[in-house]
PDB file of C-alpha atoms in Angstrom:
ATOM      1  CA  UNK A  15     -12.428  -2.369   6.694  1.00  0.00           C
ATOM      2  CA  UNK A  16      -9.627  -2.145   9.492  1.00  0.00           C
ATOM      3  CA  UNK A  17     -12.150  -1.965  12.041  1.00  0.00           C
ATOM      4  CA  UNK A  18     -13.790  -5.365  10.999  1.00  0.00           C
ATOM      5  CA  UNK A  19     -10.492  -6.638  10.923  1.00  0.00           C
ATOM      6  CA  UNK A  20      -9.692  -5.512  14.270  1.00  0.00           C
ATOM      7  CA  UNK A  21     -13.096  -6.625  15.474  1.00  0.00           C
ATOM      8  CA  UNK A  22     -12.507  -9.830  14.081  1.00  0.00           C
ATOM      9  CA  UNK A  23      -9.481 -10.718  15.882  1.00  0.00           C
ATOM     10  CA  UNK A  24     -10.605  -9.862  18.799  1.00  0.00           C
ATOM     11  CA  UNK A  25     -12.855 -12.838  18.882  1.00  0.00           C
ATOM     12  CA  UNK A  26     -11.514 -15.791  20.211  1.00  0.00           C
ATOM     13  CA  UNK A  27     -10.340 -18.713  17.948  1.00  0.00           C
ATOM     14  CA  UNK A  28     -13.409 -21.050  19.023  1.00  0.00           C
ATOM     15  CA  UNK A  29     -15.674 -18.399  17.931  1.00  0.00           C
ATOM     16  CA  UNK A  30     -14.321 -18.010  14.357  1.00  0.00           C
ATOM     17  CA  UNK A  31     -14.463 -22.055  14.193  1.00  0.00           C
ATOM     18  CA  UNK A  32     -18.120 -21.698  15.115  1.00  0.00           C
ATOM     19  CA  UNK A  33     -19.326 -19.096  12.623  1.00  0.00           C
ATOM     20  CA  UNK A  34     -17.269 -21.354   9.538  1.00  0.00           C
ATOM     21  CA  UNK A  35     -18.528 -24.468  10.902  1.00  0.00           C
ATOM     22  CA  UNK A  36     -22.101 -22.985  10.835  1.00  0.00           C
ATOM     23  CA  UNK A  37     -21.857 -21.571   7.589  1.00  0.00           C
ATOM     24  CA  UNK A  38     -20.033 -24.680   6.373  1.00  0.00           C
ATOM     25  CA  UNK A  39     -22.887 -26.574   7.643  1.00  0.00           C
ATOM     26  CA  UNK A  40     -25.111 -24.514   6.095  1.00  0.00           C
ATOM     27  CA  UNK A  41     -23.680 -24.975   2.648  1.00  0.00           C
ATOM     28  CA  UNK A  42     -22.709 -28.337   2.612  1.00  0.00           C
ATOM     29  CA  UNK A  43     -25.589 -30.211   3.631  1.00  0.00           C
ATOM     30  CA  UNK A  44     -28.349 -28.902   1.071  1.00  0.00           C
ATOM     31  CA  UNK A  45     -26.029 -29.400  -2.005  1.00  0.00           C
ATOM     32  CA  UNK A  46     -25.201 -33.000  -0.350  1.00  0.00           C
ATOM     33  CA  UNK A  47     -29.191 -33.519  -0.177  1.00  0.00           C
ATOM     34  CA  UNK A  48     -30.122 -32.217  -3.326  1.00  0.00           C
ATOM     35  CA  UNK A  49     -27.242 -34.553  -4.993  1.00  0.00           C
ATOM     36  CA  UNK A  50     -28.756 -37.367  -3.578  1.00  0.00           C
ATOM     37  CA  UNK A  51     -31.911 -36.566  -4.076  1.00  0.00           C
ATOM     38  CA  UNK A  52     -30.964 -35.621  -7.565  1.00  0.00           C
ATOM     39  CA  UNK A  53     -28.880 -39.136  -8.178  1.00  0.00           C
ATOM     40  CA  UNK A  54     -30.416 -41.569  -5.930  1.00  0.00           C
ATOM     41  CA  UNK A  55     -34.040 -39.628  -5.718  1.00  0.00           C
ATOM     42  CA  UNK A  56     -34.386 -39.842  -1.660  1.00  0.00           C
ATOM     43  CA  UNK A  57     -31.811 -38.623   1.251  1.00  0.00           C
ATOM     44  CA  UNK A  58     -30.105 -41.019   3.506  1.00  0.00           C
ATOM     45  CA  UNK A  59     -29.099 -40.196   7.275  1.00  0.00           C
ATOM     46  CA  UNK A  60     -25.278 -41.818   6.822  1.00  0.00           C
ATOM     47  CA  UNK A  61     -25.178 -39.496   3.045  1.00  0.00           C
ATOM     48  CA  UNK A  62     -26.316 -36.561   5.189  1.00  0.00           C
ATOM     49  CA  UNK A  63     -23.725 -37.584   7.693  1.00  0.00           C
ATOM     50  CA  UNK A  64     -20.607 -37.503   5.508  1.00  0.00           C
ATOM     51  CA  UNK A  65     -21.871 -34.086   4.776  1.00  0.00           C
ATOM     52  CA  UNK A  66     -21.635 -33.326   8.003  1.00  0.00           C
ATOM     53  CA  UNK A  67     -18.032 -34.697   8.254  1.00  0.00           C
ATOM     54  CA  UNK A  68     -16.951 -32.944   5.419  1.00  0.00           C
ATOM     55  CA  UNK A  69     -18.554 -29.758   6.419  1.00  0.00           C
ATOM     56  CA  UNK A  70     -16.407 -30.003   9.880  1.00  0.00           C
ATOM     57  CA  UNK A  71     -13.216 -30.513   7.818  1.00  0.00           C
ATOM     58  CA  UNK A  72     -14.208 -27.625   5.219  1.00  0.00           C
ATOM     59  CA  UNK A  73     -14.636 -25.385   8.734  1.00  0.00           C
ATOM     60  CA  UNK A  74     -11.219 -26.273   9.948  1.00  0.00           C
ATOM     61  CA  UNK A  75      -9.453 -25.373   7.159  1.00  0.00           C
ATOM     62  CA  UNK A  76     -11.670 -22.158   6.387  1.00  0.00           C
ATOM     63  CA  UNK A  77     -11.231 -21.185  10.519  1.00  0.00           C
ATOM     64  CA  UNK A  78      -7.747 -21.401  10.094  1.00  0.00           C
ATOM     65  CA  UNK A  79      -7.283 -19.430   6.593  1.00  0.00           C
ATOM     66  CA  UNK A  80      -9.212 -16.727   7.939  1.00  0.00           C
ATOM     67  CA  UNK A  81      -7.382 -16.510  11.277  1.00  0.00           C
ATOM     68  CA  UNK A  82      -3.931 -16.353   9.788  1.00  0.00           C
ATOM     69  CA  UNK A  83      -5.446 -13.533   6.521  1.00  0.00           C
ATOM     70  CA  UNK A  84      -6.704 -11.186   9.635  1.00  0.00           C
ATOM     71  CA  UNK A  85      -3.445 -11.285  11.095  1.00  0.00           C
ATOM     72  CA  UNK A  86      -1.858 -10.823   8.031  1.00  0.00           C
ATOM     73  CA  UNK A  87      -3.749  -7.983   6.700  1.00  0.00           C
ATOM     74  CA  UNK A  88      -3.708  -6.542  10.491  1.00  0.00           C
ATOM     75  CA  UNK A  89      -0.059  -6.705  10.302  1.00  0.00           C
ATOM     76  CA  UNK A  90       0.146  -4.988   7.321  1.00  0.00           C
ATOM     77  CA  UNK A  91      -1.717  -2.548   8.515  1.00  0.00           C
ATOM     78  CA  UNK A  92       0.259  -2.207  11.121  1.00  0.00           C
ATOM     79  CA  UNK A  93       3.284  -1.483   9.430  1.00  0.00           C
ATOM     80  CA  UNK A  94       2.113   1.013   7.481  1.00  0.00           C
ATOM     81  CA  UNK A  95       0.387   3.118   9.738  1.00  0.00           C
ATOM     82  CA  UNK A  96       3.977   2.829  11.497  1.00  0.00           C
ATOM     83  CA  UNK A  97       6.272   3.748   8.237  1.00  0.00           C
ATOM     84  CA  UNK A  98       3.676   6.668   7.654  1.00  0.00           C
ATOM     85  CA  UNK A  99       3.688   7.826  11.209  1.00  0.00           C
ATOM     86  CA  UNK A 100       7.654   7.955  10.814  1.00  0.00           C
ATOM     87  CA  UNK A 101       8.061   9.675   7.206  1.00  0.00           C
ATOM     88  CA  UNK A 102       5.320  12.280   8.506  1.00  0.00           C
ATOM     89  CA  UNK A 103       7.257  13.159  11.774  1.00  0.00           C
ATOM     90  CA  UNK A 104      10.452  13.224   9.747  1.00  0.00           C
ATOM     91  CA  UNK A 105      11.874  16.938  10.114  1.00  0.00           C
ATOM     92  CA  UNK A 106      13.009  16.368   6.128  1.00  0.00           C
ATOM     93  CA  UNK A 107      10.948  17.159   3.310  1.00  0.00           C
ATOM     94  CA  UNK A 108       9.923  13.579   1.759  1.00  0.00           C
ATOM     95  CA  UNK A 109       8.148  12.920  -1.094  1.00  0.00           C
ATOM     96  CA  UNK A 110       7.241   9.361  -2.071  1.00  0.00           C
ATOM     97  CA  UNK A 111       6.608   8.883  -6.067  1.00  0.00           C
ATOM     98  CA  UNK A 112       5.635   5.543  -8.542  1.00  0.00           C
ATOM     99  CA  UNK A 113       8.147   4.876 -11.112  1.00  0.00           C
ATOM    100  CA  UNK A 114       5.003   6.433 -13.575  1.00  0.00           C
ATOM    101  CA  UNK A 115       5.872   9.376 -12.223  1.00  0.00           C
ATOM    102  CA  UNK A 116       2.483   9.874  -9.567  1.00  0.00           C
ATOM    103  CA  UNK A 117       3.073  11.533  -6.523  1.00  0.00           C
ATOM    104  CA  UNK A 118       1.236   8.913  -3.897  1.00  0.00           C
ATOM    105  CA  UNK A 119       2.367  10.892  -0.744  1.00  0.00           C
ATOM    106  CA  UNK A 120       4.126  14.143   0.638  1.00  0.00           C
ATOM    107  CA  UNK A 121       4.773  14.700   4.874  1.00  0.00           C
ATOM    108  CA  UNK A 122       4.159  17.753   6.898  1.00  0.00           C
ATOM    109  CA  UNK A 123       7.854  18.906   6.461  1.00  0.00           C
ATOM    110  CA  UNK A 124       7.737  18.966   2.548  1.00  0.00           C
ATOM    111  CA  UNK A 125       4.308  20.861   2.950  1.00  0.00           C
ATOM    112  CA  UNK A 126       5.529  23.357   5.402  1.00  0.00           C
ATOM    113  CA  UNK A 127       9.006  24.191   3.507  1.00  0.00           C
ATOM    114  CA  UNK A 128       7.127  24.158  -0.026  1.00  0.00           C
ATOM    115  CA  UNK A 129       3.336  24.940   0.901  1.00  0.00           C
ATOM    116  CA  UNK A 130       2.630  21.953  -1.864  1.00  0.00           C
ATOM    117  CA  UNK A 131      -0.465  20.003  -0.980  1.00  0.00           C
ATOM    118  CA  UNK A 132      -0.326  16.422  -2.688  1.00  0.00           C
ATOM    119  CA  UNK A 133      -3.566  18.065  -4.621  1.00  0.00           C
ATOM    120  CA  UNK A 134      -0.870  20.646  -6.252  1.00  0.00           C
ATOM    121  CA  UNK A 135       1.610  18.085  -7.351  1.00  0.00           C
ATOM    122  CA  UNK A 136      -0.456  14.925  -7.876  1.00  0.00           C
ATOM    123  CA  UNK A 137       2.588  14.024 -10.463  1.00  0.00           C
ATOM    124  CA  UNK A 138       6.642  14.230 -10.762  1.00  0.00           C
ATOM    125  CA  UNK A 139       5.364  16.332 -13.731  1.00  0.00           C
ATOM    126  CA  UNK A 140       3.366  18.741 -11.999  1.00  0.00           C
ATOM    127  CA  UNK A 141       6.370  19.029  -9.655  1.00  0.00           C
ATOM    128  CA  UNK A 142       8.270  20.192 -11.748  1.00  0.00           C
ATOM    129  CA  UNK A 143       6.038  22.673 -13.673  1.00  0.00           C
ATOM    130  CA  UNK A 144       5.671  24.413 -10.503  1.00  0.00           C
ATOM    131  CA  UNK A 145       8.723  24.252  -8.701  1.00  0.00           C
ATOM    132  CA  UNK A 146      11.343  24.649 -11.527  1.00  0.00           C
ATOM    133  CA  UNK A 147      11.276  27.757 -13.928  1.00  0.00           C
ATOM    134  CA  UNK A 148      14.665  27.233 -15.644  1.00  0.00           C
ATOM    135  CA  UNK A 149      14.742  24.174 -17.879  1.00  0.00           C
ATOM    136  CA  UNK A 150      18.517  23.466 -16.645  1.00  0.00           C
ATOM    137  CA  UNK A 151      16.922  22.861 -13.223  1.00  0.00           C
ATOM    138  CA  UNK A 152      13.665  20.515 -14.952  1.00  0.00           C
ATOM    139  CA  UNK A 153      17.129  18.622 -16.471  1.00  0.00           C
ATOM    140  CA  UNK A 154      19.254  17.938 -13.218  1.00  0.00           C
ATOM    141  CA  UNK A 155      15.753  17.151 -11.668  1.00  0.00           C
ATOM    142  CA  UNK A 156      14.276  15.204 -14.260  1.00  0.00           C
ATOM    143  CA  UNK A 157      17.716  13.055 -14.478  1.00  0.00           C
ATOM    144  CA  UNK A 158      17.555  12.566 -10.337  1.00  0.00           C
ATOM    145  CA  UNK A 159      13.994  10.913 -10.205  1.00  0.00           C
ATOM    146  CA  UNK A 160      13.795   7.158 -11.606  1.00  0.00           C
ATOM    147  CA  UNK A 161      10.773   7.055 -13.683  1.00  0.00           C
ATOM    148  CA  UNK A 162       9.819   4.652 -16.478  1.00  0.00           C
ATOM    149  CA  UNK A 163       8.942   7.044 -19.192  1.00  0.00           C
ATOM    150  CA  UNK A 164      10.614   6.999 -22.266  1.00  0.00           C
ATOM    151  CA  UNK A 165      12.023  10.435 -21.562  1.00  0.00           C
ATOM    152  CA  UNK A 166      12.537  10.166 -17.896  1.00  0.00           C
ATOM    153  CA  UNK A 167      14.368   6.520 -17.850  1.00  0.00           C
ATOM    154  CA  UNK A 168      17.917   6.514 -16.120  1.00  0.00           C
ATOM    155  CA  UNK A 169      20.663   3.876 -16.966  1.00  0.00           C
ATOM    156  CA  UNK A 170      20.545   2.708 -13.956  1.00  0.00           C
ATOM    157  CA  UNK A 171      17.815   3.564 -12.011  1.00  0.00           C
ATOM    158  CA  UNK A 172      17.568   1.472  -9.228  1.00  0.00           C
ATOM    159  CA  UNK A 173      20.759   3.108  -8.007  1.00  0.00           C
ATOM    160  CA  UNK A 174      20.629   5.847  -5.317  1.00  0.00           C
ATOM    161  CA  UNK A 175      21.758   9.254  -7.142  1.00  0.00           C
ATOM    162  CA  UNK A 176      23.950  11.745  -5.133  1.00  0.00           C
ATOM    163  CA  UNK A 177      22.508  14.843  -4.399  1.00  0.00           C
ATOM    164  CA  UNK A 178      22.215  17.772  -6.168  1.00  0.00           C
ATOM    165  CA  UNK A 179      21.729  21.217  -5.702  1.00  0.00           C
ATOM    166  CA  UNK A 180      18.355  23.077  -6.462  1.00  0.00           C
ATOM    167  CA  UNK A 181      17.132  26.006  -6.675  1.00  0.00           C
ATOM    168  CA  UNK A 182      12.992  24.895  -5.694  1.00  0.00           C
ATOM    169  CA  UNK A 183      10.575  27.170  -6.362  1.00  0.00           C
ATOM    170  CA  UNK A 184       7.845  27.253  -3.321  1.00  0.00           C
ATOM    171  CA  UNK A 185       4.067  27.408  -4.041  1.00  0.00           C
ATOM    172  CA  UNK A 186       4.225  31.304  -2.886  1.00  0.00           C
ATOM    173  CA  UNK A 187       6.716  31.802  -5.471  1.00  0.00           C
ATOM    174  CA  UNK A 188       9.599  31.893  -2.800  1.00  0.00           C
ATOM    175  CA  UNK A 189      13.116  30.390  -3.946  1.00  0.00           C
ATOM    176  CA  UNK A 190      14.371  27.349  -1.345  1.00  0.00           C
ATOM    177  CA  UNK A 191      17.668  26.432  -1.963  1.00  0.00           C
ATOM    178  CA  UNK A 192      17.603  22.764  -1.759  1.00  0.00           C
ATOM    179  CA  UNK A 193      20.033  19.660  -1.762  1.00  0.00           C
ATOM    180  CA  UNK A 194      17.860  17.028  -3.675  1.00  0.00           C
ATOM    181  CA  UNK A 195      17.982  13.038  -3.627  1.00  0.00           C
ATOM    182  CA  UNK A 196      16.454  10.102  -4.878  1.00  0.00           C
ATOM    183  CA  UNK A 197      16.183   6.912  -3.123  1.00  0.00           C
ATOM    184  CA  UNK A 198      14.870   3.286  -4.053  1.00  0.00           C
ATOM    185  CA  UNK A 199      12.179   1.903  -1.067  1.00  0.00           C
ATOM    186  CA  UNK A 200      13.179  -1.528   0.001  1.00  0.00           C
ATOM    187  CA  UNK A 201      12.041  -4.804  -1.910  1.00  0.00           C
ATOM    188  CA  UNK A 202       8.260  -4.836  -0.856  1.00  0.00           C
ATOM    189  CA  UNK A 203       7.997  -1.560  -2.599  1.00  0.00           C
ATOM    190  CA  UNK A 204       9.915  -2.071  -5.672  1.00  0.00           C
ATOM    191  CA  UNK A 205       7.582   0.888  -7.480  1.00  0.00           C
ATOM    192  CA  UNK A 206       8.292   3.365  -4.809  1.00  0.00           C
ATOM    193  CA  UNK A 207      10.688   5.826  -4.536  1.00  0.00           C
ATOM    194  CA  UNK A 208      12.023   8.624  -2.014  1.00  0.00           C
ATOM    195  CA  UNK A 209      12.174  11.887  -2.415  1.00  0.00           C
ATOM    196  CA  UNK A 210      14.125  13.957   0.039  1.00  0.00           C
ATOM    197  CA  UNK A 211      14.818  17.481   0.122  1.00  0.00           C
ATOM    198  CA  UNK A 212      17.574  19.396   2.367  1.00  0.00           C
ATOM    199  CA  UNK A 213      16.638  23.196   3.161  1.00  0.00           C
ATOM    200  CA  UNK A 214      19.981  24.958   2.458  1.00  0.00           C
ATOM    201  CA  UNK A 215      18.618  28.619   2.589  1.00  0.00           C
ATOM    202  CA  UNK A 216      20.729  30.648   4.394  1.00  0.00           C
TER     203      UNK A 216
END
């Protein structure tokens, strides 16, 4: 998909006009031939010709949608290939989770300090099954992460939540002392969240 996108705009703008205009052309004139042929039972050169004119104006405006979606979605694209390349290179542990609790992405630093693939912890649930034993720890932890469960719902949860500290237990059954946060993802992720973990193992 992001390679036909790319591909796309690397075609000039005339070129895009010419594919919509054919394919406008295409379209428009048999339905405006077999309408008049339907109504009026014969086709006319000057009925065919306002289907021409009307195809040119439908190509325009289809040219010009389609230009400014590819740069749109190419943008987007973009971006996040950018915020990934960032929150994997971070040297913190991060963790990004839905408010319904799914784990959608972990980075190379949360991996190496816990050995948790995202097919371990697929969930805030499975997190915690795995890396808290006590259930004083599943508590502090459970009241840290905004999620929209019944049981998991903060008062205010779009609120960043000062750190606490946790005892995490690794996937080799190692204990990482850990300062633990929660923070809310700006506006165009209102869903997401960020979980960050501070190694403080001596």
């Amino acid at each position: 998909m992001n390679s036909v996108i790319a591909s796309l705009l690397g075609k000039s703008r005339r070129v895009l006009w010419l594919v919509s205009t054919c394919l406008s052309i295409m379209l428009t004139l048999p339905i405006v031939a077999m309408m008049q042929l339907i109504l009026e039972g014969k086709v006319t050169t000057n009925y065919l010709l306002t289907g021409f004119v009307a195809a040119l104006l439908v190509a325009c405006a289809i040219s010009g949608l389609l230009i400014h979606l590819l740069k749109t979605l190419n943008q987007l694209h973009q971006d996040n290939q950018y915020l990934n390349a960032l929150i994997n290179q971070c040297p913190v542990p991060i963790a990004i989770y839905q408010r319904s609790g799914e784990i959608t992405y972990i980075n190379a630093e949360f991996t190496r300090l816990f050995g948790y693939l995202i097919d371990d912890i697929p969930s805030i649930a499975a997190f915690l099954e795995k890396a808290c034993s006590d259930k004083n720890t599943k508590s502090l932890l459970e009241r840290l992460l905004p999620l929209n469960s019944a049981s998991n719902t903060p008062s205010h949860p779009d609120v960043q939540l000062a750190p606490v500290a946790l005892d995490i237990y690794t996937k080799n059954q190692e204990t990482k002392s850990t300062l633990v946060s929660s923070a809310k993802m700006n506006a165009k992720h209102n869903d997401s969240q960020l979980l960050v973990c501070f190694d403080i193992s001596d």
